[in-house]
CSV table of C-alpha atoms in Angstrom, one decimal:
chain,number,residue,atom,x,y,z
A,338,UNK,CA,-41.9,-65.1,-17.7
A,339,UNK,CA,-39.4,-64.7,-15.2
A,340,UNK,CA,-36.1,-66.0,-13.8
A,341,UNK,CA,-36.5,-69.0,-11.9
A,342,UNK,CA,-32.4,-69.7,-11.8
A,343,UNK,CA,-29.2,-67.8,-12.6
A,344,UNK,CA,-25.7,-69.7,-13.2
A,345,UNK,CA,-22.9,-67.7,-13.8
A,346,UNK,CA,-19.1,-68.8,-14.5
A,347,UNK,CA,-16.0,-66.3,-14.4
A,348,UNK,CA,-18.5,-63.5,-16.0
A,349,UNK,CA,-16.5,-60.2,-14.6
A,350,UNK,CA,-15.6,-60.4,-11.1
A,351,UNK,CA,-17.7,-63.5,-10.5
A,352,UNK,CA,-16.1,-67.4,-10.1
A,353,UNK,CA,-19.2,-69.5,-10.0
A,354,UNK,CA,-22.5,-68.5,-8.9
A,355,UNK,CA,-25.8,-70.1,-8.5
A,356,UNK,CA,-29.5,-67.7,-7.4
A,357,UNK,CA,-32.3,-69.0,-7.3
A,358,UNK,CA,-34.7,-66.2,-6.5
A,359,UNK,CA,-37.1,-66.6,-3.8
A,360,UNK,CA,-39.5,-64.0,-4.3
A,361,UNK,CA,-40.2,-61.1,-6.5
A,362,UNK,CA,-38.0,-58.6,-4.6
A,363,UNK,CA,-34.3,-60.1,-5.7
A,364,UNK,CA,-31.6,-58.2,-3.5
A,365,UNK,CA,-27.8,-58.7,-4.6
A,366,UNK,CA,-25.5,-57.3,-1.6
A,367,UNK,CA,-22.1,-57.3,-0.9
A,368,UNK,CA,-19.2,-55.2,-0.5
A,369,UNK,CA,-18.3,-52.7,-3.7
A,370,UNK,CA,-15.7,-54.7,-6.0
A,371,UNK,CA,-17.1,-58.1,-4.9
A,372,UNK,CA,-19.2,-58.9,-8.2
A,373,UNK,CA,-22.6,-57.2,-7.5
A,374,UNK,CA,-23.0,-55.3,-10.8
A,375,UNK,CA,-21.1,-58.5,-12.6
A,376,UNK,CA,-24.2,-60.4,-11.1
A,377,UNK,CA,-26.8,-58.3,-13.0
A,378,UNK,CA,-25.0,-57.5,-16.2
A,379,UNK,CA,-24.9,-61.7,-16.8
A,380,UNK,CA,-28.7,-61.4,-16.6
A,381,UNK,CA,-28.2,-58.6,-19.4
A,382,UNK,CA,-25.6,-59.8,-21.5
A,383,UNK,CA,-26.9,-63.3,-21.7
A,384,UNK,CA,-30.7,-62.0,-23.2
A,385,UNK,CA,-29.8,-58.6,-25.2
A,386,UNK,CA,-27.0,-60.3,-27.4
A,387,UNK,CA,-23.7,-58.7,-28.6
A,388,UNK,CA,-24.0,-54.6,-28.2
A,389,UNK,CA,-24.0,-54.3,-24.9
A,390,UNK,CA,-21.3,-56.9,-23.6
A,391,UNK,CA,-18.3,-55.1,-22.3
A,392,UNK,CA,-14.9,-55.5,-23.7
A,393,UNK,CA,-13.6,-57.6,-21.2
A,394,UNK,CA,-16.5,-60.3,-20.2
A,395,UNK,CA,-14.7,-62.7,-19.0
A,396,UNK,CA,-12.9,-62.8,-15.5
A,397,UNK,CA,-8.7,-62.2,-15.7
A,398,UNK,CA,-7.2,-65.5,-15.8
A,399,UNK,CA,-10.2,-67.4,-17.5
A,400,UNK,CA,-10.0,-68.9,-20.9
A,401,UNK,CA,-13.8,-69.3,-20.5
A,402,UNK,CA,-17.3,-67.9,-19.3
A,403,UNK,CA,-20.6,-69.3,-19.0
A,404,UNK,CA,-23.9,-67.9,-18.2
A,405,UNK,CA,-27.2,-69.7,-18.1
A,406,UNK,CA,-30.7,-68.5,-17.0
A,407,UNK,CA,-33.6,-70.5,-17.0
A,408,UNK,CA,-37.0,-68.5,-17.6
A,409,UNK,CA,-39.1,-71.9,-17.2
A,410,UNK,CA,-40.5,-72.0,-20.9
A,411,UNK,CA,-37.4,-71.5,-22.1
A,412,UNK,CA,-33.4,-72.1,-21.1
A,413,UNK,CA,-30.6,-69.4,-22.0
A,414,UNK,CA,-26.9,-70.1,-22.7
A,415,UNK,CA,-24.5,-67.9,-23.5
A,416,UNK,CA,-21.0,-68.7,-23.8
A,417,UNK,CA,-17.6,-66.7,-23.7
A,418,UNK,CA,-14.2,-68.1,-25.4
A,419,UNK,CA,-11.1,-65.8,-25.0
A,420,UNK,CA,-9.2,-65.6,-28.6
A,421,UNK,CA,-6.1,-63.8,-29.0
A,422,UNK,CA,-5.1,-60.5,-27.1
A,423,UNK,CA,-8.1,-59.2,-25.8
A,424,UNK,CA,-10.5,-60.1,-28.3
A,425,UNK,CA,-13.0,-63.0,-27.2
A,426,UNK,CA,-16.2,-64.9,-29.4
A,427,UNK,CA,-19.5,-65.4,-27.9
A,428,UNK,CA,-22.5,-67.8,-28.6
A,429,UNK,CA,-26.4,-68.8,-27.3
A,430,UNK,CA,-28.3,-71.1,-27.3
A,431,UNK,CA,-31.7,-70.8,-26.6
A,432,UNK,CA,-34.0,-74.6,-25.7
A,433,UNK,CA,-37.4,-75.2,-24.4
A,434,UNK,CA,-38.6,-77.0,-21.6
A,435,UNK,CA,-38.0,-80.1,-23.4
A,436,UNK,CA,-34.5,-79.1,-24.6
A,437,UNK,CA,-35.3,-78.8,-28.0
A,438,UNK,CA,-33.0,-76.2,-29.7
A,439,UNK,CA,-34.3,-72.6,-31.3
A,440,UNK,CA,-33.0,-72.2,-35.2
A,441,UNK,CA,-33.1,-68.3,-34.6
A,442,UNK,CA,-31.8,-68.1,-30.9
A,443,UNK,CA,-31.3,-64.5,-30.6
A,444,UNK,CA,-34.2,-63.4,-32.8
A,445,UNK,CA,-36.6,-65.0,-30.1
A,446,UNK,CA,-34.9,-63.4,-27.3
A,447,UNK,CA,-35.2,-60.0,-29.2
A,448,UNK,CA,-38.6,-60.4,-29.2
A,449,UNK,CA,-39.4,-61.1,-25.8
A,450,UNK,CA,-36.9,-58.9,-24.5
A,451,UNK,CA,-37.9,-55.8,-23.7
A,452,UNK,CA,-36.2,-52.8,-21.6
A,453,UNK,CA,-34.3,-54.9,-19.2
A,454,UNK,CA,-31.7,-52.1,-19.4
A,455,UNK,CA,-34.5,-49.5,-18.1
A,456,UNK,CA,-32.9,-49.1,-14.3
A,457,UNK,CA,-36.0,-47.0,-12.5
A,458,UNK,CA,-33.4,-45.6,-10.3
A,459,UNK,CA,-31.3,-44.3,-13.8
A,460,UNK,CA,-34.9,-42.8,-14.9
A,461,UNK,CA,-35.3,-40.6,-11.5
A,462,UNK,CA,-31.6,-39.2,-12.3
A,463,UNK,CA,-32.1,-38.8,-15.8
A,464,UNK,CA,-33.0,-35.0,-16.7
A,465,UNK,CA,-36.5,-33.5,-18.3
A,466,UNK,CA,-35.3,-34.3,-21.7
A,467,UNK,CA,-33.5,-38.0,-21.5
A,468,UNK,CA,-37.1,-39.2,-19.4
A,469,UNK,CA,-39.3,-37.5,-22.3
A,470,UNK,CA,-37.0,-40.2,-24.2
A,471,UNK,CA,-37.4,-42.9,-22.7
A,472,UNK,CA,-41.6,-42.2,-22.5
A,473,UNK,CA,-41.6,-42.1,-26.3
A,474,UNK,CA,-41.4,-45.7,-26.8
A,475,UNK,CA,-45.5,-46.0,-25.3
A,476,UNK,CA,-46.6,-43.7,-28.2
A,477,UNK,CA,-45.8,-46.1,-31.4
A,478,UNK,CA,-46.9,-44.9,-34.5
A,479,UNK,CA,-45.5,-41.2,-33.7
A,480,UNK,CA,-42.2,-40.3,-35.7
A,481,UNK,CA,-41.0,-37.6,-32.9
A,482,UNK,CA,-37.8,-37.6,-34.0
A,483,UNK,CA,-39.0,-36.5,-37.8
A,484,UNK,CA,-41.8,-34.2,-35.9
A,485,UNK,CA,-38.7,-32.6,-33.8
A,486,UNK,CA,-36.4,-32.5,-36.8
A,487,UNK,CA,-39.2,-30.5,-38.9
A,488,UNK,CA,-40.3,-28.2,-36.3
A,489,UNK,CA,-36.4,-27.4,-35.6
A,490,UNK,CA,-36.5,-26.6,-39.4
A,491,UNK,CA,-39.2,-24.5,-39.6
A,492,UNK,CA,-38.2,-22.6,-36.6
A,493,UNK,CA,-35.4,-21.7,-37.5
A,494,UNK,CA,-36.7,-21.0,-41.2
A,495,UNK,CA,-39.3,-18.7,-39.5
A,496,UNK,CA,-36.6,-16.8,-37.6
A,497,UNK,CA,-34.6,-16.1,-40.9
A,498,UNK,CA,-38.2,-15.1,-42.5
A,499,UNK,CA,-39.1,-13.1,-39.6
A,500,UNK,CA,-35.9,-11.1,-39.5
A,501,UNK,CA,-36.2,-10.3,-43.0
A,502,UNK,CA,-40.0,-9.2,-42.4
A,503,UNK,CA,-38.5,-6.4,-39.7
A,504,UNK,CA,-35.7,-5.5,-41.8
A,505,UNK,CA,-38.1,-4.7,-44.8
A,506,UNK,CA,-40.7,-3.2,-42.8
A,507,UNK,CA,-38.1,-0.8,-41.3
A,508,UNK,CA,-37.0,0.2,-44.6
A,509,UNK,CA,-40.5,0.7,-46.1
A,510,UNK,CA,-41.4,3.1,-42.9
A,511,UNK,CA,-38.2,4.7,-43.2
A,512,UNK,CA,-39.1,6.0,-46.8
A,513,UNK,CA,-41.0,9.2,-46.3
A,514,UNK,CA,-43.8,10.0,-48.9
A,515,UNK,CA,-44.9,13.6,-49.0
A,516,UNK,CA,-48.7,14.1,-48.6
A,517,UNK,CA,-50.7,14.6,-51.3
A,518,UNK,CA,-48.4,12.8,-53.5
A,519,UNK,CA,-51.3,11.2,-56.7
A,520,UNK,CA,-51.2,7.9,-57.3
A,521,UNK,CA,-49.9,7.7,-60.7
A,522,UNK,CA,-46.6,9.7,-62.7
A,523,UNK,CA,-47.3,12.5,-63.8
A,524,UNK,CA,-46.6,12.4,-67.8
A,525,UNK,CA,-43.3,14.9,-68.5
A,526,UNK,CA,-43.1,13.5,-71.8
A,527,UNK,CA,-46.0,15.5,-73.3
A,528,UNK,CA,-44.2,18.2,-71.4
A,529,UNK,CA,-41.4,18.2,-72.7
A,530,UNK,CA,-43.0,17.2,-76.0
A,531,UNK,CA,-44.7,21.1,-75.8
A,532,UNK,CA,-41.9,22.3,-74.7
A,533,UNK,CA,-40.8,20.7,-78.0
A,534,UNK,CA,-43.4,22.7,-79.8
A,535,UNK,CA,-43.3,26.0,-78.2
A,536,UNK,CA,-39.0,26.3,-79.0
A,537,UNK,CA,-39.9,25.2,-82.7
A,538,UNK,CA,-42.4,28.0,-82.6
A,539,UNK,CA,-40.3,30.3,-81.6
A,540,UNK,CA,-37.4,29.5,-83.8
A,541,UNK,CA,-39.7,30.1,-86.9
A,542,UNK,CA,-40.4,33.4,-85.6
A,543,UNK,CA,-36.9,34.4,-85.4
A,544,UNK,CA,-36.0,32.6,-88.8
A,545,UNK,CA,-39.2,34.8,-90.3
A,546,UNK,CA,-38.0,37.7,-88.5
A,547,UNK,CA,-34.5,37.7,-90.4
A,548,UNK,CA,-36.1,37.3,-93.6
A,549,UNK,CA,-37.7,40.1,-93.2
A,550,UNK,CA,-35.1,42.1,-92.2
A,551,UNK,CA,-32.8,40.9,-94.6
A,552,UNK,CA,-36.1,41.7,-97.3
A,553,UNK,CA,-35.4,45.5,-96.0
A,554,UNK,CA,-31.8,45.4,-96.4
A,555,UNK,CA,-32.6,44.3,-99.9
A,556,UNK,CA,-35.0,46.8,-100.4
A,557,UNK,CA,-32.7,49.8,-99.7
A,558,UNK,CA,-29.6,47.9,-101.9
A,559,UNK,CA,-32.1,47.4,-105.2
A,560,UNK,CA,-33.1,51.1,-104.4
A,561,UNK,CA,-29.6,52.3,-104.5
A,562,UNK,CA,-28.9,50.2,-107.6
A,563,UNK,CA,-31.6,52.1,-109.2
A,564,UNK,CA,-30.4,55.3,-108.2
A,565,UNK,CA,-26.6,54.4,-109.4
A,566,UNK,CA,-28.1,53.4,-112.8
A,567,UNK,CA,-29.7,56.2,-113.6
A,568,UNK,CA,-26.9,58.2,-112.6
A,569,UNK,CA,-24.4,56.0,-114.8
A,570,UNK,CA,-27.5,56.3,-117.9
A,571,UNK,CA,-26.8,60.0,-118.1
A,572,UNK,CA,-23.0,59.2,-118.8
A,573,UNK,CA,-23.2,55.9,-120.7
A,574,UNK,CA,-25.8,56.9,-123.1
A,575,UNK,CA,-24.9,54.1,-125.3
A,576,UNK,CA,-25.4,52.1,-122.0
A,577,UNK,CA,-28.9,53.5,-121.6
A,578,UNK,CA,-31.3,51.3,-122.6
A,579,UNK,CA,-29.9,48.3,-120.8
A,580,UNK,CA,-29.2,50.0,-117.5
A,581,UNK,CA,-32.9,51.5,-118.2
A,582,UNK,CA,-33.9,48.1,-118.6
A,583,UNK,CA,-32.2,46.9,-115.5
A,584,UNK,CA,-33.4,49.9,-113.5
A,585,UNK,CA,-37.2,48.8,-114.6
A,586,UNK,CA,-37.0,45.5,-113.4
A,587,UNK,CA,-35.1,46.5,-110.1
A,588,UNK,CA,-38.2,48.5,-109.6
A,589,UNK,CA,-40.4,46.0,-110.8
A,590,UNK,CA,-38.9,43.2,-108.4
A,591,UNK,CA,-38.8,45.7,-105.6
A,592,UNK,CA,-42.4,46.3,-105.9
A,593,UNK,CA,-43.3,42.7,-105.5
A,594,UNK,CA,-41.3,42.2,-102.5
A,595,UNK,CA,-42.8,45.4,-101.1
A,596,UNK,CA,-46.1,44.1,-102.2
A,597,UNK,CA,-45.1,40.8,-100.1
A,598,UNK,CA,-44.4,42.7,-97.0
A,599,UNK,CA,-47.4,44.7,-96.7
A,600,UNK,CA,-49.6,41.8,-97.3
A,601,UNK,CA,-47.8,39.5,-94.6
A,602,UNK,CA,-49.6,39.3,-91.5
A,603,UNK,CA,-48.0,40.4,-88.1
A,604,UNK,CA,-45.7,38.0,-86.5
A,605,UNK,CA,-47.5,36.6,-83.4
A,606,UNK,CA,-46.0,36.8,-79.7
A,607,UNK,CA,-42.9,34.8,-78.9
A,608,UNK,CA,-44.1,31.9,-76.1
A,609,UNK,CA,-42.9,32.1,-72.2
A,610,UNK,CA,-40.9,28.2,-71.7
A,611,UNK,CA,-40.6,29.7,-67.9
A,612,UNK,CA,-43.8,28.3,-67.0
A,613,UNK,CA,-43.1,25.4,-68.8
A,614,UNK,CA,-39.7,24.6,-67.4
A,615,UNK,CA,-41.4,25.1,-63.9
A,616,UNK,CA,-44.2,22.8,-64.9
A,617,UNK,CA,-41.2,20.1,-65.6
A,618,UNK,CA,-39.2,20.6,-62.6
A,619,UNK,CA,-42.8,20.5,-60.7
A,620,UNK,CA,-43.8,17.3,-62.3
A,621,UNK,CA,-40.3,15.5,-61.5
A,622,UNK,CA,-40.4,16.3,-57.8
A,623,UNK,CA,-44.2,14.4,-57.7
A,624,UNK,CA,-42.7,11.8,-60.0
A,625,UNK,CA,-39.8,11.2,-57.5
A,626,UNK,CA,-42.3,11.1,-54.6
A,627,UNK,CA,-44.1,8.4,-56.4
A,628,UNK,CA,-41.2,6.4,-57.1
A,629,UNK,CA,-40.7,6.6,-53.3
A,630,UNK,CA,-44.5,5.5,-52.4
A,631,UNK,CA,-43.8,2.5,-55.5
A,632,UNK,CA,-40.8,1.7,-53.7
A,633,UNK,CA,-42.4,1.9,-50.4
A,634,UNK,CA,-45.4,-0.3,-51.8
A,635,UNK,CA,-43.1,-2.9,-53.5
A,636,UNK,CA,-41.0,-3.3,-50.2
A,637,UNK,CA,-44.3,-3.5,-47.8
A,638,UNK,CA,-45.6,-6.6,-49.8
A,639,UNK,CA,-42.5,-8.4,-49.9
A,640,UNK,CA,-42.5,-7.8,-45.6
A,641,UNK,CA,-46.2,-9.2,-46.3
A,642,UNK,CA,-44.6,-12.0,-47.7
A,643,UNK,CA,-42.4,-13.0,-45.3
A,644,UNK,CA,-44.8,-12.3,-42.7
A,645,UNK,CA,-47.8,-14.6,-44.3
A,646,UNK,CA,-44.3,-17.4,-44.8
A,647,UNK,CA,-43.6,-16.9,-41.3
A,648,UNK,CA,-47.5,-17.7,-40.0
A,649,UNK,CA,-47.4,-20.3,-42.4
A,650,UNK,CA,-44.1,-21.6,-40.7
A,651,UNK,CA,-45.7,-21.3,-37.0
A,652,UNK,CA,-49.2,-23.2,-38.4
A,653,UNK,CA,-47.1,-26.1,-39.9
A,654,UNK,CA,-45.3,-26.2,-36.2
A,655,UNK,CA,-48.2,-26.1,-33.9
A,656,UNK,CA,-50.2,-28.4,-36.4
A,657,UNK,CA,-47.2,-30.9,-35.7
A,658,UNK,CA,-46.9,-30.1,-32.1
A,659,UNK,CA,-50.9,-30.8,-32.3
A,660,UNK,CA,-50.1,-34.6,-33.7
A,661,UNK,CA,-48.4,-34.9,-31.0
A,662,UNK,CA,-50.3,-34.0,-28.6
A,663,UNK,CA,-53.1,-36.3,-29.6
A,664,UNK,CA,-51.1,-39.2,-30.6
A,665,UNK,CA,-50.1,-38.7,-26.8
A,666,UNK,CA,-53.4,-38.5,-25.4
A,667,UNK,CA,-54.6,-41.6,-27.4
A,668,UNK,CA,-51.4,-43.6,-26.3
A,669,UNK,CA,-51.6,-46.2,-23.5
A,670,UNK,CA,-49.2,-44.8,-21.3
A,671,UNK,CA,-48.3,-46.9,-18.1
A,672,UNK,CA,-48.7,-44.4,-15.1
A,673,UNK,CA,-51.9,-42.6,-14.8
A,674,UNK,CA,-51.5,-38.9,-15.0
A,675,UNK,CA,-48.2,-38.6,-16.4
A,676,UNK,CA,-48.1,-36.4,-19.4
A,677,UNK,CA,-45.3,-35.0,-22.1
A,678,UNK,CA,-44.3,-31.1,-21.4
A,679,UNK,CA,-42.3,-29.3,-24.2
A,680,UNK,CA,-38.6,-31.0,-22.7
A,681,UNK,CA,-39.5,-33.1,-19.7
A,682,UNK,CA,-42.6,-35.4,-18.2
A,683,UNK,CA,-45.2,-34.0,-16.2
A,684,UNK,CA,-46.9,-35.9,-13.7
A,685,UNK,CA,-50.0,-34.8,-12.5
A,686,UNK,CA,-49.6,-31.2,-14.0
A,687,UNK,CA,-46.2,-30.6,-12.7
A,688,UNK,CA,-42.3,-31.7,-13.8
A,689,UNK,CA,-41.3,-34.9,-12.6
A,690,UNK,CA,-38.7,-33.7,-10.8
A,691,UNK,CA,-40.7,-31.9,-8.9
A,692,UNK,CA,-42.9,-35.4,-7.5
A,693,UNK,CA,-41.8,-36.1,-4.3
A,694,UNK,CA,-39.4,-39.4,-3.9
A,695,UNK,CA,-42.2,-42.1,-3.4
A,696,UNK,CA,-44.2,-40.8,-6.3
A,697,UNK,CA,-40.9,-40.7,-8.5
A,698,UNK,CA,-40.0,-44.3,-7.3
A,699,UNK,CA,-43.4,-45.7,-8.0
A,700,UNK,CA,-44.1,-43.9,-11.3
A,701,UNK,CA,-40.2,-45.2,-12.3
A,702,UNK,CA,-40.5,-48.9,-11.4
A,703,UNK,CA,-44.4,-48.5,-13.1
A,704,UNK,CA,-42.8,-47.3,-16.2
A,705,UNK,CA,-40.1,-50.5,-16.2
A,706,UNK,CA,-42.7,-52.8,-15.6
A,707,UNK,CA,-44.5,-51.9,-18.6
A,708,UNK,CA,-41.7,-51.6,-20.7
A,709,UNK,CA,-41.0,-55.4,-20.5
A,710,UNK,CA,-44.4,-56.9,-20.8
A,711,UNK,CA,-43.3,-60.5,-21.6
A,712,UNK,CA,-40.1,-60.8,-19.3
A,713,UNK,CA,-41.0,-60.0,-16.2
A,714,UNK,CA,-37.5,-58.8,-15.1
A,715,UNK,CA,-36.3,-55.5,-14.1
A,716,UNK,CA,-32.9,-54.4,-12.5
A,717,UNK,CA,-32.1,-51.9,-10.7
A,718,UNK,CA,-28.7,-50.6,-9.9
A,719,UNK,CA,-27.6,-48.0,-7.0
A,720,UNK,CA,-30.1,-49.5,-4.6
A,721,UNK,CA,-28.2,-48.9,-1.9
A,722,UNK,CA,-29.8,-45.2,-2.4
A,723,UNK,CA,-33.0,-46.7,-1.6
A,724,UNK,CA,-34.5,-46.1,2.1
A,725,UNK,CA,-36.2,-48.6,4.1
A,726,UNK,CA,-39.6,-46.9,2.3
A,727,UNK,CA,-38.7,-47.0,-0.7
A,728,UNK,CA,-37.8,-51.1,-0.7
A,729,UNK,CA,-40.9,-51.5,0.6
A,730,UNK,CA,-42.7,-49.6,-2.3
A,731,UNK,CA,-40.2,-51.4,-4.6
A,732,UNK,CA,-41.4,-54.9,-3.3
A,733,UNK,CA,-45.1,-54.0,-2.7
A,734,UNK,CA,-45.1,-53.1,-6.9
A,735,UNK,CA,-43.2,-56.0,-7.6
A,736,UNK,CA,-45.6,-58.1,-5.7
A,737,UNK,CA,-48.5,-56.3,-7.2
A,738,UNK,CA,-47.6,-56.7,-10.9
A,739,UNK,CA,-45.8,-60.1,-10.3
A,740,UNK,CA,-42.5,-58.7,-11.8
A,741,UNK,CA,-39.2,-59.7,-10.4
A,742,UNK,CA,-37.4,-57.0,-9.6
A,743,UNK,CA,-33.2,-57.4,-9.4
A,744,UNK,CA,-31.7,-55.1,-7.2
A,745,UNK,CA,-27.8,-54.7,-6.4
A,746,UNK,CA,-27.3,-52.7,-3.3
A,747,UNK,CA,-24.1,-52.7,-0.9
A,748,UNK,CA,-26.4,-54.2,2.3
A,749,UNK,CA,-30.2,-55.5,3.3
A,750,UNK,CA,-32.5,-56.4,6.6
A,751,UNK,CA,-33.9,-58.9,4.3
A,752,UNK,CA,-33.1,-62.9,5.1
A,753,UNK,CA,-33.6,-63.6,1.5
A,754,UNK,CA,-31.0,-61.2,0.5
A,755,UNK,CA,-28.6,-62.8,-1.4
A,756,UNK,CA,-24.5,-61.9,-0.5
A,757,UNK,CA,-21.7,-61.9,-3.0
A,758,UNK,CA,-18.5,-62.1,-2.2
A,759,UNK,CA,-15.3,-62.6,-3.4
A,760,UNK,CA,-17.5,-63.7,-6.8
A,761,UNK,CA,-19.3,-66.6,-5.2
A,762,UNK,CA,-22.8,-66.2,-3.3
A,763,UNK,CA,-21.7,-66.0,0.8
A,764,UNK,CA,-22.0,-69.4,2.2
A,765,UNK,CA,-22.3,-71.4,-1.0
A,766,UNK,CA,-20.0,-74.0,-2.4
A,767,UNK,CA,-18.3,-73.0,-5.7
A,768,UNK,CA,-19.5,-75.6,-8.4
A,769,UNK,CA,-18.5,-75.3,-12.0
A,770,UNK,CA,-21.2,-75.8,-14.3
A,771,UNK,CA,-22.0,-78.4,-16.5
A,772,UNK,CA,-21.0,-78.2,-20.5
A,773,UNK,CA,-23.5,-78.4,-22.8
């Protein structure tokens, strides 16, 4: 489907213009202010509906605009009415060959319309990352926006997971573990538990060792109590019998403790705690080497961790990154060898930038031809920064694929060229069009 007349009625710059294309190459020329661009934006606003109509669509001193473009199935109309201030209402209407009316006028246009606004000369301008864009639309299916959002995600998750892997490695090689250090803690608690023993020990001793000495002391004081009461029994005769008595069982009771002595056994050798205490002080300078090793150990696995999260992270990336990839080789792209680098197209292996101007050209137009498979209509602004070559490549493709391709440029060879001026087309009489 293509345009086979354009009317247009104080849209912009323009006063009243009637084109009828001849041709698939359509070349709008004029001098810059004249109404060029307002010619091909009336072919835009009238199919693509509300969004993308300017603020001021109608031409200063108009109360109304018209625009009507008649694609031979079908007949568009769209209307402009200036309300108050600057604000203005627009309407379409959308008949078939037989003028019956569409219930749904834009909803049909939506679906036939497809990327009028793609200009090929826009797409050779663009940079690496606004063309890898506008190429996205020939893989459907693919969600690159959620596959870019994720990957953006995980990168930066795996940088954070990364840095944290160095940090802990670092720390666990800067902990120094003395060789020879065992695995396991050595136990000071029995130690300390023998060291326990071995003070207890020796305390008995000493406590024994006073009671025996204290024994001797009491030895010699019953022996002198003896010695006083026989003494005293010579001068207290009447006293005798009782200190007799008394002497007897002094003696008697000093026997059995003498008795008690010589049959005790010899008190056993006190125990050295030196070696002990240098057993203990030993044991906590392995233990704190192990706790360094632990500590080492603990901090290694958790750098294990992060660095098993971070090849998870990368996986997760380049098995996304691998969707895409295949979702782009099975697409049906519209140039053959272009291909999707990291931020910009490739054709034939390299950056499109890099294509020389004829290849750019061709691949650009290729890629607006197949982006509006049902309206055959392109535009193209700028073309006055098209060479002679390059409008001849633009109307051999055009010619080719049977697309009509619009192109505003400030001058042309061409006889079929089409000149606006002053917002009429050169040479044509100015006539209103007819109301619906």
């Amino acid at each position: 489907m293509k345009i086979f007349r354009l009317e247009a009625e104080n849209v912009k710059r323009l006063k009243a213009v009637s084109i009828t294309p001849d041709g698939n190459l359509v070349e709008i020329t004029g001098r810059n202010g004249q109404g060029k661009s307002s010619v091909l934006d009336a072919i835009w606003w009238a199919l693509s509906g509300t969004k993308p109509i300017q603020a001021v669509p109608i031409r200063k001193g108009q109360d109304e605009a018209r625009i009507r473009l008649d694609l031979g199935e079908i007949r568009v109309t769209r209307t402009f009415k200036k309300r108050d201030g600057a604000e203005f209402t627009t309407a379409v209407v959308v008949e078939n060959a037989d003028g019956a009316r569409f219930a749904r006028p834009q909803e049909l246009l939506d679906k036939l319309l497809g990327q009028l606004s793609f200009d090929p000369l826009a797409f050779t301008r663009m940079d690496g990352r606004q063309q890898l864009d506008a190429m996205k639309r020939f893989v459907p299916g693919f969600d690159f926006a959620g596959t870019e959002k994720a990957n953006k995600d995980d990168f930066a998750g795996r940088t954070e997971v990364n840095r944290s892997a160095k940090a802990l490695r670092a720390q666990a090689d800067g902990i120094t573990v003395p060789s020879g250090t065992p695995e396991a803690r050595i136990d000071t608690a029995a130690l300390v538990a023998e060291m326990e023993q071995a003070g207890e020990h020796n305390t008995d001793i000493e406590r024994r060792r006073g009671r025996r000495e204290q024994a001797e002391r009491a030895i010699e004081a019953y022996a002198e109590t003896a010695a006083g009461s026989r003494n005293r029994a010579a001068a207290l005769r009447k006293e005798a019998d009782e200190a007799e008595a008394r002497a007897d069982r002094d003696d008697a009771e000093a026997g059995r403790i003498r008795a008690s002595l010589a049959e005790a056994s010899a008190l056993p050798d006190p125990i050295d705690t030196s070696a002990l205490r240098q057993r203990i002080a030993a044991a906590g300078e392995t233990n704190a080497a192990v706790a360094r090793r632990e500590e080492r150990d603990r901090i290694d696995a958790r750098a294990k961790e992060a660095e098993a999260k971070a090849a998870a992270l990368t996986k997760a990336i380049e098995g996304r990154v691998a969707g895409m990839r295949s979702a782009i080789a099975q697409a049906d792209l519209p140039v053959p060898g272009i291909a999707f680098g990291d931020d910009e197209i490739l054709l034939n292996g390299v950056p499109f930038d890099q294509a020389s101007s004829a290849e750019q050209l061709r691949t650009s137009v290729a890629i607006a031809m197949a982006a509006n498979p049902k309206l055959r209509v392109i535009r193209v602004q700028d073309g006055s920064l098209l060479d002679a070559e390059a409008m001849a490549i633009l109307g051999e493709m055009a010619d080719a694929a049977d697309c009509q391709v619009w192109v505003e440029c400030v001058q042309s060879g061409r006889s079929t060229a089409i000149v606006i001026e002053d917002g009429e087309v050169l040479g044509a009489t100015a006539t209103p069009i007819a109301a619906e």
